[in-house]
Amino acid sequence: MTQSSNGPTTLSPARTRFALLALAMGGFGIGATEFVAMGLLPDMAADLLPGLAATSPDAANAAAGWIISAYALGVVVGAPTIAAAAARWPRKRLLLVLLAAFSIGTIASALLPTFPLVLAARFVAALPHGAYFGIASLVAASLMGPGKRARGVALVLSGLTIANVVGVPAITWLGQAAGWRVAYLAVAAIFVATFVAVLLAVPWQAGDPAATMRRQLGAFTRVQVWFALGIGAIGFGGLFAVYSYVAPLATEVTGLDPVLVPVVLIVFGIGMTAGNLVGGRLADWSVRRSMYLFFAVLAAALVLLGLTATNPVGLVAGVLLVGASSAALSPAIQARLMDVAGDAQSIAAALNHSALNIGNSLGAILGGAAIAAGLGYVAPVWIGLLLTAAGSVLAVTSFAVDRMRGRRGIPMPSVTGAMQVVAD
C-alpha cells in the first residue's frame, strides 16, 4: 500500500472493497438509528407517553413524532459544526471518533427512562450523522478515483438504503417482539462493529491542512449553496412526511396487520437502494437532468400513493416509487453542493445531510400537525407533494441563475476544482 498526502490512496482492489464496505457499514448503522423509529413509533408512544396513548393514540403518535424531529435537528446542528471544526483532522481518526459518539448516544437512547430524556438523547446521537457521511463520502471519492464522485457518495449512502431493506425491518420486528429499547441496543451493536471495521480497513488519510473554520463557513456566503440546501431541505420533506407515518398509514388506512409493517419498510428500502445506485450514476452524467427527472418521478409517486393508499397494491407501489425517486435525488444534491461550495468541501459534503434532515424534521412536523388536526394519515402524503413541488421550483431557479450568469460572462463555480478537492 502507498499513500499520497495530496491525492488518493493506492490500495489493492480487495482492500479498497473492504474499506468501502466498512464506510457503508456506518451508513447502515445510521440508517437503522434514524429510521427504526418510524416502524416503532406507536410502541415508543405507548411506552413513553402512556397517559396520552390511553386517551388518544393518534395524538400520542403525533407527539412521538418529535423523536424523529429531534434526531433530524441534531443532524442539522452537528453536520456543519463538526465538519467545519474538524476539517484538519486526519479523516480516519475523525470517523472513529464519530462512530464512538454514535455508539454512546444510541445506548443512551435505549436506556434513558422518560420522553424528554429520550428526546435529548436522540438529538445528541444525531450530531455526528452529517459529518460522518460527509467525511466518509470524501474518503470514498478518493478511493473510487476521478470521474466517479457521485458513485462514491452513492456507495456510502448504499449502507443507509440497504438498512431500509434488511436492518430497519429486522430491528423493527425485534422491537415489536422484545421492546423498542432492545431495538436501539441492537443498533448500538452495529456501530461498535463498524468502529472495528473502519479501524481495520480504512487507510489513513490526512485532513485538509489549509482548512480553517472561516474558510469552511465561507460556503454560506454563496447564494447557490443556499439554493442547494433549500432543494434538499424542502424537497426531501416530501419523503419524510410519508416515511415518518408509514406505520399508521399501513395499518389505519390500508388496513394491514401490524406484523406486516416491516414488509412495507422492506419495500421502501428496496426502492431507496435501487434509486440511490441509479441516481449516483446519473448524477455523474448530469446533475441538473437527474435532479429534474427524479423530482418529477417523486411527485408522480406521491400522487399515486395518495390516491391508492387504501389498497395494499397501491400502498406497495407508492412506497416503492417514493423511496426510489427520493433516494435517487440524494447523490445529485450532494454533487451540486460540492460543485457550488468552492474550496469548502468538508462542510459541503456534510451540509447535504443537514439539508435532508431539515426535510426530515419538516416533513415529520407538518405530517404530525395534519394528523393531530384530524385530517387523517393520508394527509402527510399531500403535504409531501407540496414540499416536493417547492423543492423542484428551487432546483429550476438555481440552474436558471447559473445560465443567466453564464450568458452575462460571470465566472461559474469551478466544478473541476471542486472535484479535485474531493479527490484530495
Coordinates of C-alpha atoms in Angstrom, one line a residue:
M1 CA 0.0 0.0 0.0
T2 CA 1.2 3.5 -0.8
Q3 CA -0.3 6.7 0.2
S4 CA -0.1 10.2 -1.1
S5 CA -0.8 13.1 1.3
N6 CA -2.3 15.1 -1.6
G7 CA -4.0 12.5 -3.6
P8 CA -6.0 9.3 -3.5
T9 CA -4.7 6.4 -1.5
T10 CA -3.5 3.4 -3.6
L11 CA -4.8 0.1 -2.3
S12 CA -5.3 -3.4 -3.7
P13 CA -8.7 -4.0 -5.1
A14 CA -9.6 -6.3 -2.3
R15 CA -8.5 -3.8 0.4
T16 CA -10.4 -1.0 -1.4
R17 CA -13.6 -3.0 -1.4
F18 CA -13.1 -3.8 2.3
A19 CA -12.6 -0.1 3.0
L20 CA -15.7 0.9 1.1
L21 CA -17.7 -1.8 2.8
A22 CA -16.6 -0.5 6.2
L23 CA -17.7 3.0 5.3
A24 CA -21.0 1.7 4.0
M25 CA -21.5 -0.2 7.3
G26 CA -21.5 3.2 9.0
G27 CA -24.3 4.2 6.7
F28 CA -26.1 1.0 7.6
G29 CA -26.0 1.9 11.3
I30 CA -27.1 5.4 10.6
G31 CA -30.0 4.2 8.5
A32 CA -31.0 1.9 11.3
T33 CA -30.8 4.5 14.1
E34 CA -32.6 7.2 12.1
F35 CA -35.4 5.1 10.5
V36 CA -36.2 2.4 13.0
A37 CA -38.3 4.9 15.0
M38 CA -40.7 5.1 12.0
G39 CA -41.8 1.5 12.4
L40 CA -41.8 1.5 16.2
L41 CA -43.4 4.9 16.7
P42 CA -46.7 3.5 18.2
D43 CA -44.6 1.3 20.6
M44 CA -42.5 4.2 21.7
A45 CA -45.6 6.4 22.1
A46 CA -47.3 3.8 24.3
D47 CA -44.2 3.4 26.5
L48 CA -43.0 7.0 26.8
L49 CA -46.4 8.7 26.7
P50 CA -48.7 6.2 28.3
G51 CA -51.3 8.6 29.6
L52 CA -51.8 10.3 26.2
A53 CA -51.7 7.0 24.4
A54 CA -54.5 5.7 26.5
T55 CA -56.8 8.6 25.8
S56 CA -55.8 9.5 22.2
P57 CA -53.5 7.1 20.3
D58 CA -53.4 9.5 17.3
A59 CA -52.3 12.4 19.4
A60 CA -49.7 10.2 21.1
N61 CA -48.3 9.1 17.7
A62 CA -48.1 12.7 16.6
A63 CA -46.3 13.7 19.8
A64 CA -43.9 10.8 19.5
G65 CA -43.0 12.1 16.0
W66 CA -40.9 14.7 17.9
I67 CA -38.4 11.8 18.5
I68 CA -37.9 11.8 14.7
S69 CA -37.7 15.6 14.6
A70 CA -35.2 15.7 17.5
Y71 CA -32.8 13.4 15.6
A72 CA -33.2 15.4 12.4
L73 CA -32.4 18.7 14.3
G74 CA -29.3 17.1 15.8
V75 CA -28.1 16.3 12.3
V76 CA -28.8 19.9 11.2
V77 CA -26.7 21.3 14.1
G78 CA -23.9 18.8 14.1
A79 CA -23.1 18.5 10.4
P80 CA -21.8 22.0 9.7
T81 CA -20.3 22.4 13.2
I82 CA -18.3 19.3 13.3
A83 CA -17.3 19.4 9.6
A84 CA -16.0 23.0 9.9
A85 CA -14.3 22.5 13.2
A86 CA -12.6 19.2 12.4
A87 CA -11.7 19.6 8.7
R88 CA -8.0 19.5 9.5
W89 CA -8.3 16.2 11.4
P90 CA -7.0 13.0 9.8
R91 CA -10.1 11.6 8.2
K92 CA -9.8 8.1 9.7
R93 CA -9.4 9.5 13.2
L94 CA -12.5 11.7 12.8
L95 CA -14.5 8.7 11.5
L96 CA -13.6 6.7 14.6
V97 CA -14.5 9.5 17.0
L98 CA -17.8 9.9 15.3
L99 CA -18.6 6.2 15.4
A100 CA -17.8 6.2 19.1
A101 CA -20.2 9.1 19.6
F102 CA -22.9 7.2 17.7
S103 CA -22.5 4.2 19.9
I104 CA -22.7 6.1 23.2
G105 CA -25.7 8.2 22.0
T106 CA -27.7 5.2 20.8
I107 CA -27.1 3.3 24.0
A108 CA -28.3 6.3 26.0
S109 CA -31.5 6.5 23.7
A110 CA -32.2 2.9 24.7
L111 CA -31.6 3.2 28.4
L112 CA -33.0 6.7 29.4
P113 CA -36.4 6.4 31.1
T114 CA -38.5 9.4 30.1
F115 CA -39.8 11.0 26.9
P116 CA -37.8 14.3 27.4
L117 CA -34.6 12.4 28.2
V118 CA -35.0 10.2 25.1
L119 CA -35.6 13.3 23.0
A120 CA -32.4 14.8 24.3
A121 CA -30.5 11.5 23.6
R122 CA -31.8 11.3 20.1
F123 CA -30.6 14.9 19.5
V124 CA -27.1 14.1 20.8
A125 CA -26.9 10.8 19.0
A126 CA -27.6 12.6 15.7
L127 CA -24.8 15.2 16.0
P128 CA -22.2 13.0 14.2
H129 CA -24.6 12.0 11.4
G130 CA -23.8 14.6 8.7
A131 CA -20.1 14.8 9.5
Y132 CA -19.8 11.0 9.2
F133 CA -21.5 10.9 5.8
G134 CA -19.5 14.0 4.6
I135 CA -16.1 12.7 5.6
A136 CA -16.9 9.1 4.5
S137 CA -18.0 10.4 1.1
L138 CA -14.7 12.3 0.7
V139 CA -12.8 9.1 1.6
A140 CA -14.9 7.0 -0.8
A141 CA -14.5 9.5 -3.6
S142 CA -10.7 9.3 -3.1
L143 CA -10.8 5.5 -3.2
M144 CA -13.0 5.4 -6.3
G145 CA -10.8 7.8 -8.3
P146 CA -11.6 10.6 -10.7
G147 CA -14.9 10.9 -12.5
K148 CA -16.7 8.7 -10.0
R149 CA -17.5 11.2 -7.3
A150 CA -21.3 10.8 -7.2
R151 CA -20.8 7.0 -7.3
G152 CA -18.6 7.2 -4.3
V153 CA -21.2 9.2 -2.5
A154 CA -23.8 6.6 -3.5
L155 CA -21.7 3.7 -2.2
V156 CA -21.5 5.3 1.2
L157 CA -25.3 6.0 1.1
S158 CA -25.9 2.5 0.0
G159 CA -25.4 1.4 3.6
L160 CA -28.3 3.6 4.6
T161 CA -30.6 2.4 1.9
I162 CA -29.7 -1.3 2.4
A163 CA -30.5 -0.7 6.1
N164 CA -34.1 0.1 5.0
V165 CA -34.2 -3.3 3.2
V166 CA -32.7 -5.5 5.9
G167 CA -31.8 -3.6 9.0
V168 CA -34.8 -1.5 9.7
P169 CA -37.4 -4.2 9.1
A170 CA -35.4 -6.8 11.1
I171 CA -34.8 -4.3 14.0
T172 CA -38.5 -3.2 13.8
W173 CA -39.5 -6.9 14.2
L174 CA -37.1 -7.2 17.1
G175 CA -38.5 -4.1 18.7
Q176 CA -42.1 -5.3 18.3
A177 CA -41.2 -8.6 19.9
A178 CA -38.8 -7.6 22.6
G179 CA -39.4 -3.8 23.1
W180 CA -38.1 -0.7 21.3
R181 CA -35.3 -0.3 23.8
V182 CA -33.8 -3.7 22.8
A183 CA -34.0 -2.5 19.1
Y184 CA -31.8 0.5 19.9
L185 CA -29.3 -1.6 21.7
A186 CA -29.1 -3.7 18.5
V187 CA -28.4 -0.5 16.6
A188 CA -25.6 0.4 19.0
A189 CA -24.0 -3.0 18.4
I190 CA -23.9 -2.2 14.7
F191 CA -22.0 1.0 15.4
V192 CA -19.5 -0.9 17.6
A193 CA -18.9 -3.4 14.8
T194 CA -18.5 -0.5 12.3
F195 CA -15.9 1.1 14.5
V196 CA -13.8 -2.1 14.4
A197 CA -14.2 -2.4 10.6
V198 CA -13.2 1.2 10.0
L199 CA -10.2 0.8 12.3
L200 CA -9.0 -2.3 10.4
A201 CA -9.9 -1.4 6.8
V202 CA -9.9 2.3 6.1
P203 CA -6.5 3.8 5.2
W204 CA -5.1 6.7 6.9
Q205 CA -5.8 10.0 5.1
A206 CA -4.7 13.4 6.1
G207 CA -7.3 16.1 6.6
D208 CA -7.2 19.4 4.8
P209 CA -4.1 21.2 6.2
A210 CA -5.2 24.6 4.8
A211 CA -8.7 24.3 6.3
T212 CA -9.9 26.9 8.6
M213 CA -13.2 27.5 10.3
R214 CA -13.6 30.7 8.4
R215 CA -12.9 29.2 5.0
Q216 CA -15.3 26.3 5.6
L217 CA -18.1 28.6 6.9
G218 CA -17.4 30.8 3.8
A219 CA -19.6 28.4 1.9
F220 CA -22.6 30.1 3.5
T221 CA -21.7 33.3 1.6
R222 CA -22.5 31.6 -1.7
V223 CA -26.1 32.0 -2.9
Q224 CA -26.0 28.8 -4.8
V225 CA -25.1 26.9 -1.6
W226 CA -28.3 28.2 -0.1
F227 CA -30.3 27.1 -3.2
A228 CA -28.8 23.6 -2.9
L229 CA -29.6 23.5 0.8
G230 CA -33.2 24.6 0.1
I231 CA -33.6 21.9 -2.6
G232 CA -32.7 19.2 -0.1
A233 CA -34.4 20.6 2.9
I234 CA -37.8 21.4 1.3
G235 CA -37.8 18.8 -1.5
F236 CA -36.9 15.9 0.8
G237 CA -39.7 16.9 3.2
G238 CA -41.9 15.1 0.7
L239 CA -40.2 11.8 1.5
F240 CA -40.2 12.2 5.3
A241 CA -43.8 13.5 5.5
V242 CA -44.7 10.0 4.2
Y243 CA -42.0 7.9 5.8
S244 CA -42.5 9.3 9.3
Y245 CA -46.0 8.0 9.5
V246 CA -45.8 4.9 7.2
A247 CA -46.6 2.5 10.0
P248 CA -50.1 4.1 10.9
L249 CA -50.7 4.7 7.2
A250 CA -50.3 1.0 6.5
T251 CA -52.4 -0.2 9.5
E252 CA -55.1 2.5 9.8
V253 CA -55.6 3.4 6.1
T254 CA -54.6 0.3 4.1
G255 CA -55.8 -2.0 6.9
L256 CA -52.7 -4.2 7.1
D257 CA -51.9 -6.2 10.2
P258 CA -49.1 -4.5 12.3
V259 CA -46.9 -7.5 11.7
L260 CA -46.8 -6.6 8.0
V261 CA -45.3 -3.1 8.7
P262 CA -41.7 -4.5 8.4
V263 CA -42.7 -5.7 4.9
V264 CA -43.8 -2.2 3.9
L265 CA -40.4 -0.9 5.2
I266 CA -38.6 -3.6 3.2
V267 CA -40.4 -2.3 0.0
F268 CA -39.4 1.3 0.9
G269 CA -35.8 0.2 1.4
I270 CA -35.7 -1.8 -1.9
G271 CA -36.8 1.3 -3.7
M272 CA -34.3 3.5 -1.9
T273 CA -31.4 1.1 -2.6
A274 CA -32.2 0.9 -6.3
G275 CA -32.8 4.6 -6.6
N276 CA -29.6 5.5 -4.8
L277 CA -27.4 3.4 -7.1
V278 CA -29.2 4.7 -10.3
G279 CA -29.1 8.2 -9.0
G280 CA -25.3 8.1 -8.4
R281 CA -24.6 7.0 -12.0
L282 CA -27.0 9.6 -13.5
A283 CA -25.6 12.4 -11.3
D284 CA -22.1 11.7 -12.7
W285 CA -23.7 12.1 -16.1
S286 CA -25.7 15.3 -15.4
V287 CA -26.6 16.7 -12.0
R288 CA -29.2 19.0 -13.5
R289 CA -31.0 16.5 -15.7
S290 CA -31.1 13.8 -13.0
M291 CA -32.5 16.2 -10.4
Y292 CA -35.3 17.3 -12.8
L293 CA -36.1 13.7 -13.6
F294 CA -36.3 12.4 -10.1
F295 CA -38.3 15.3 -8.7
A296 CA -40.9 14.6 -11.4
V297 CA -41.0 10.9 -10.6
L298 CA -41.2 11.7 -6.8
A299 CA -44.2 14.0 -7.4
A300 CA -45.9 11.3 -9.5
A301 CA -45.2 8.7 -6.9
L302 CA -46.8 10.8 -4.1
V303 CA -49.9 11.3 -6.2
L304 CA -50.1 7.6 -6.8
L305 CA -49.7 6.8 -3.1
G306 CA -52.3 9.4 -2.0
L307 CA -54.9 8.1 -4.4
T308 CA -54.4 4.4 -3.8
A309 CA -53.2 4.0 -0.2
T310 CA -56.4 2.2 0.8
N311 CA -55.4 -0.6 -1.5
P312 CA -52.4 -2.9 -0.5
V313 CA -51.1 -2.9 -4.1
G314 CA -51.3 0.8 -4.3
L315 CA -49.5 1.2 -1.0
V316 CA -46.7 -1.1 -2.1
A317 CA -46.3 0.6 -5.5
G318 CA -46.5 4.0 -4.0
V319 CA -43.9 3.5 -1.2
L320 CA -41.6 1.7 -3.7
L321 CA -41.6 4.6 -6.1
V322 CA -41.4 7.3 -3.4
G323 CA -38.4 5.5 -1.9
A324 CA -36.6 5.1 -5.2
S325 CA -37.1 8.6 -6.6
S326 CA -36.2 10.3 -3.3
A327 CA -33.0 8.3 -2.8
A328 CA -32.0 8.9 -6.4
L329 CA -32.1 12.7 -5.7
S330 CA -29.6 12.5 -2.8
P331 CA -26.3 12.0 -4.8
A332 CA -27.3 14.7 -7.2
I333 CA -28.0 17.2 -4.4
Q334 CA -24.6 16.3 -2.7
A335 CA -22.8 16.7 -6.0
R336 CA -24.5 20.1 -6.5
L337 CA -23.3 21.2 -3.1
M338 CA -19.8 20.2 -3.8
D339 CA -19.9 22.0 -7.2
V340 CA -21.0 25.3 -5.7
A341 CA -19.1 25.3 -2.4
G342 CA -15.7 26.0 -3.9
D343 CA -12.9 25.1 -1.5
A344 CA -15.1 24.4 1.5
Q345 CA -15.5 20.7 0.5
S346 CA -15.6 19.2 4.0
I347 CA -18.6 21.3 5.1
A348 CA -20.2 20.9 1.7
A349 CA -20.1 17.2 1.9
A350 CA -21.7 17.3 5.4
L351 CA -24.3 20.0 4.7
N352 CA -26.2 17.7 2.3
H353 CA -27.3 15.7 5.4
S354 CA -28.2 18.8 7.3
A355 CA -30.5 19.8 4.4
L356 CA -32.0 16.3 4.1
N357 CA -32.7 16.2 7.9
I358 CA -34.3 19.6 7.8
G359 CA -36.6 17.9 5.3
N360 CA -36.9 15.0 7.8
S361 CA -37.9 17.3 10.6
L362 CA -40.1 19.5 8.4
G363 CA -41.9 16.5 7.0
A364 CA -42.4 14.9 10.4
I365 CA -43.7 18.1 12.0
L366 CA -46.1 19.1 9.2
G367 CA -47.3 15.5 8.8
G368 CA -47.8 15.2 12.6
A369 CA -49.7 18.5 12.7
A370 CA -52.0 17.3 9.9
I371 CA -52.7 14.1 11.8
A372 CA -53.3 15.9 15.1
A373 CA -55.7 18.2 13.3
G374 CA -57.8 15.2 12.4
L375 CA -57.0 15.2 8.7
G376 CA -56.1 11.5 8.7
Y377 CA -53.0 9.5 7.9
V378 CA -53.2 10.2 4.1
A379 CA -52.8 14.0 4.7
P380 CA -49.0 13.8 5.1
V381 CA -48.8 12.4 1.6
W382 CA -50.4 15.5 0.1
I383 CA -48.2 17.7 2.3
G384 CA -45.2 15.8 0.9
L385 CA -46.4 16.6 -2.6
L386 CA -46.5 20.3 -1.8
L387 CA -43.0 20.1 -0.4
T388 CA -41.7 18.2 -3.4
A389 CA -43.2 20.8 -5.8
A390 CA -41.5 23.6 -3.8
G391 CA -38.1 21.8 -3.9
S392 CA -38.4 21.3 -7.7
V393 CA -39.1 25.0 -8.2
L394 CA -35.9 25.8 -6.2
A395 CA -33.9 23.4 -8.4
V396 CA -35.2 25.0 -11.6
T397 CA -34.5 28.5 -10.2
S398 CA -30.9 27.5 -9.1
F399 CA -29.9 26.2 -12.5
A400 CA -31.6 29.2 -14.2
V401 CA -29.4 31.5 -12.2
D402 CA -26.4 29.6 -13.4
R403 CA -27.5 30.0 -17.1
M404 CA -28.0 33.8 -16.6
R405 CA -24.6 34.1 -15.0
G406 CA -23.1 32.2 -18.0
R407 CA -24.8 34.5 -20.5
R408 CA -23.5 37.6 -18.7
G409 CA -20.0 36.2 -18.7
I410 CA -19.8 35.9 -14.9
P411 CA -17.5 33.1 -13.9
M412 CA -19.3 29.9 -12.9
P413 CA -18.4 27.8 -9.9
S414 CA -15.4 25.6 -10.7
V415 CA -16.7 22.0 -11.0
T416 CA -13.2 20.8 -11.9
G417 CA -11.7 22.5 -8.8
A418 CA -14.4 21.1 -6.6
M419 CA -13.8 17.6 -7.8
Q420 CA -10.0 17.9 -7.4
V421 CA -10.5 18.9 -3.7
V422 CA -12.8 15.9 -3.3
A423 CA -10.1 13.6 -4.7
D424 CA -7.5 15.0 -2.2

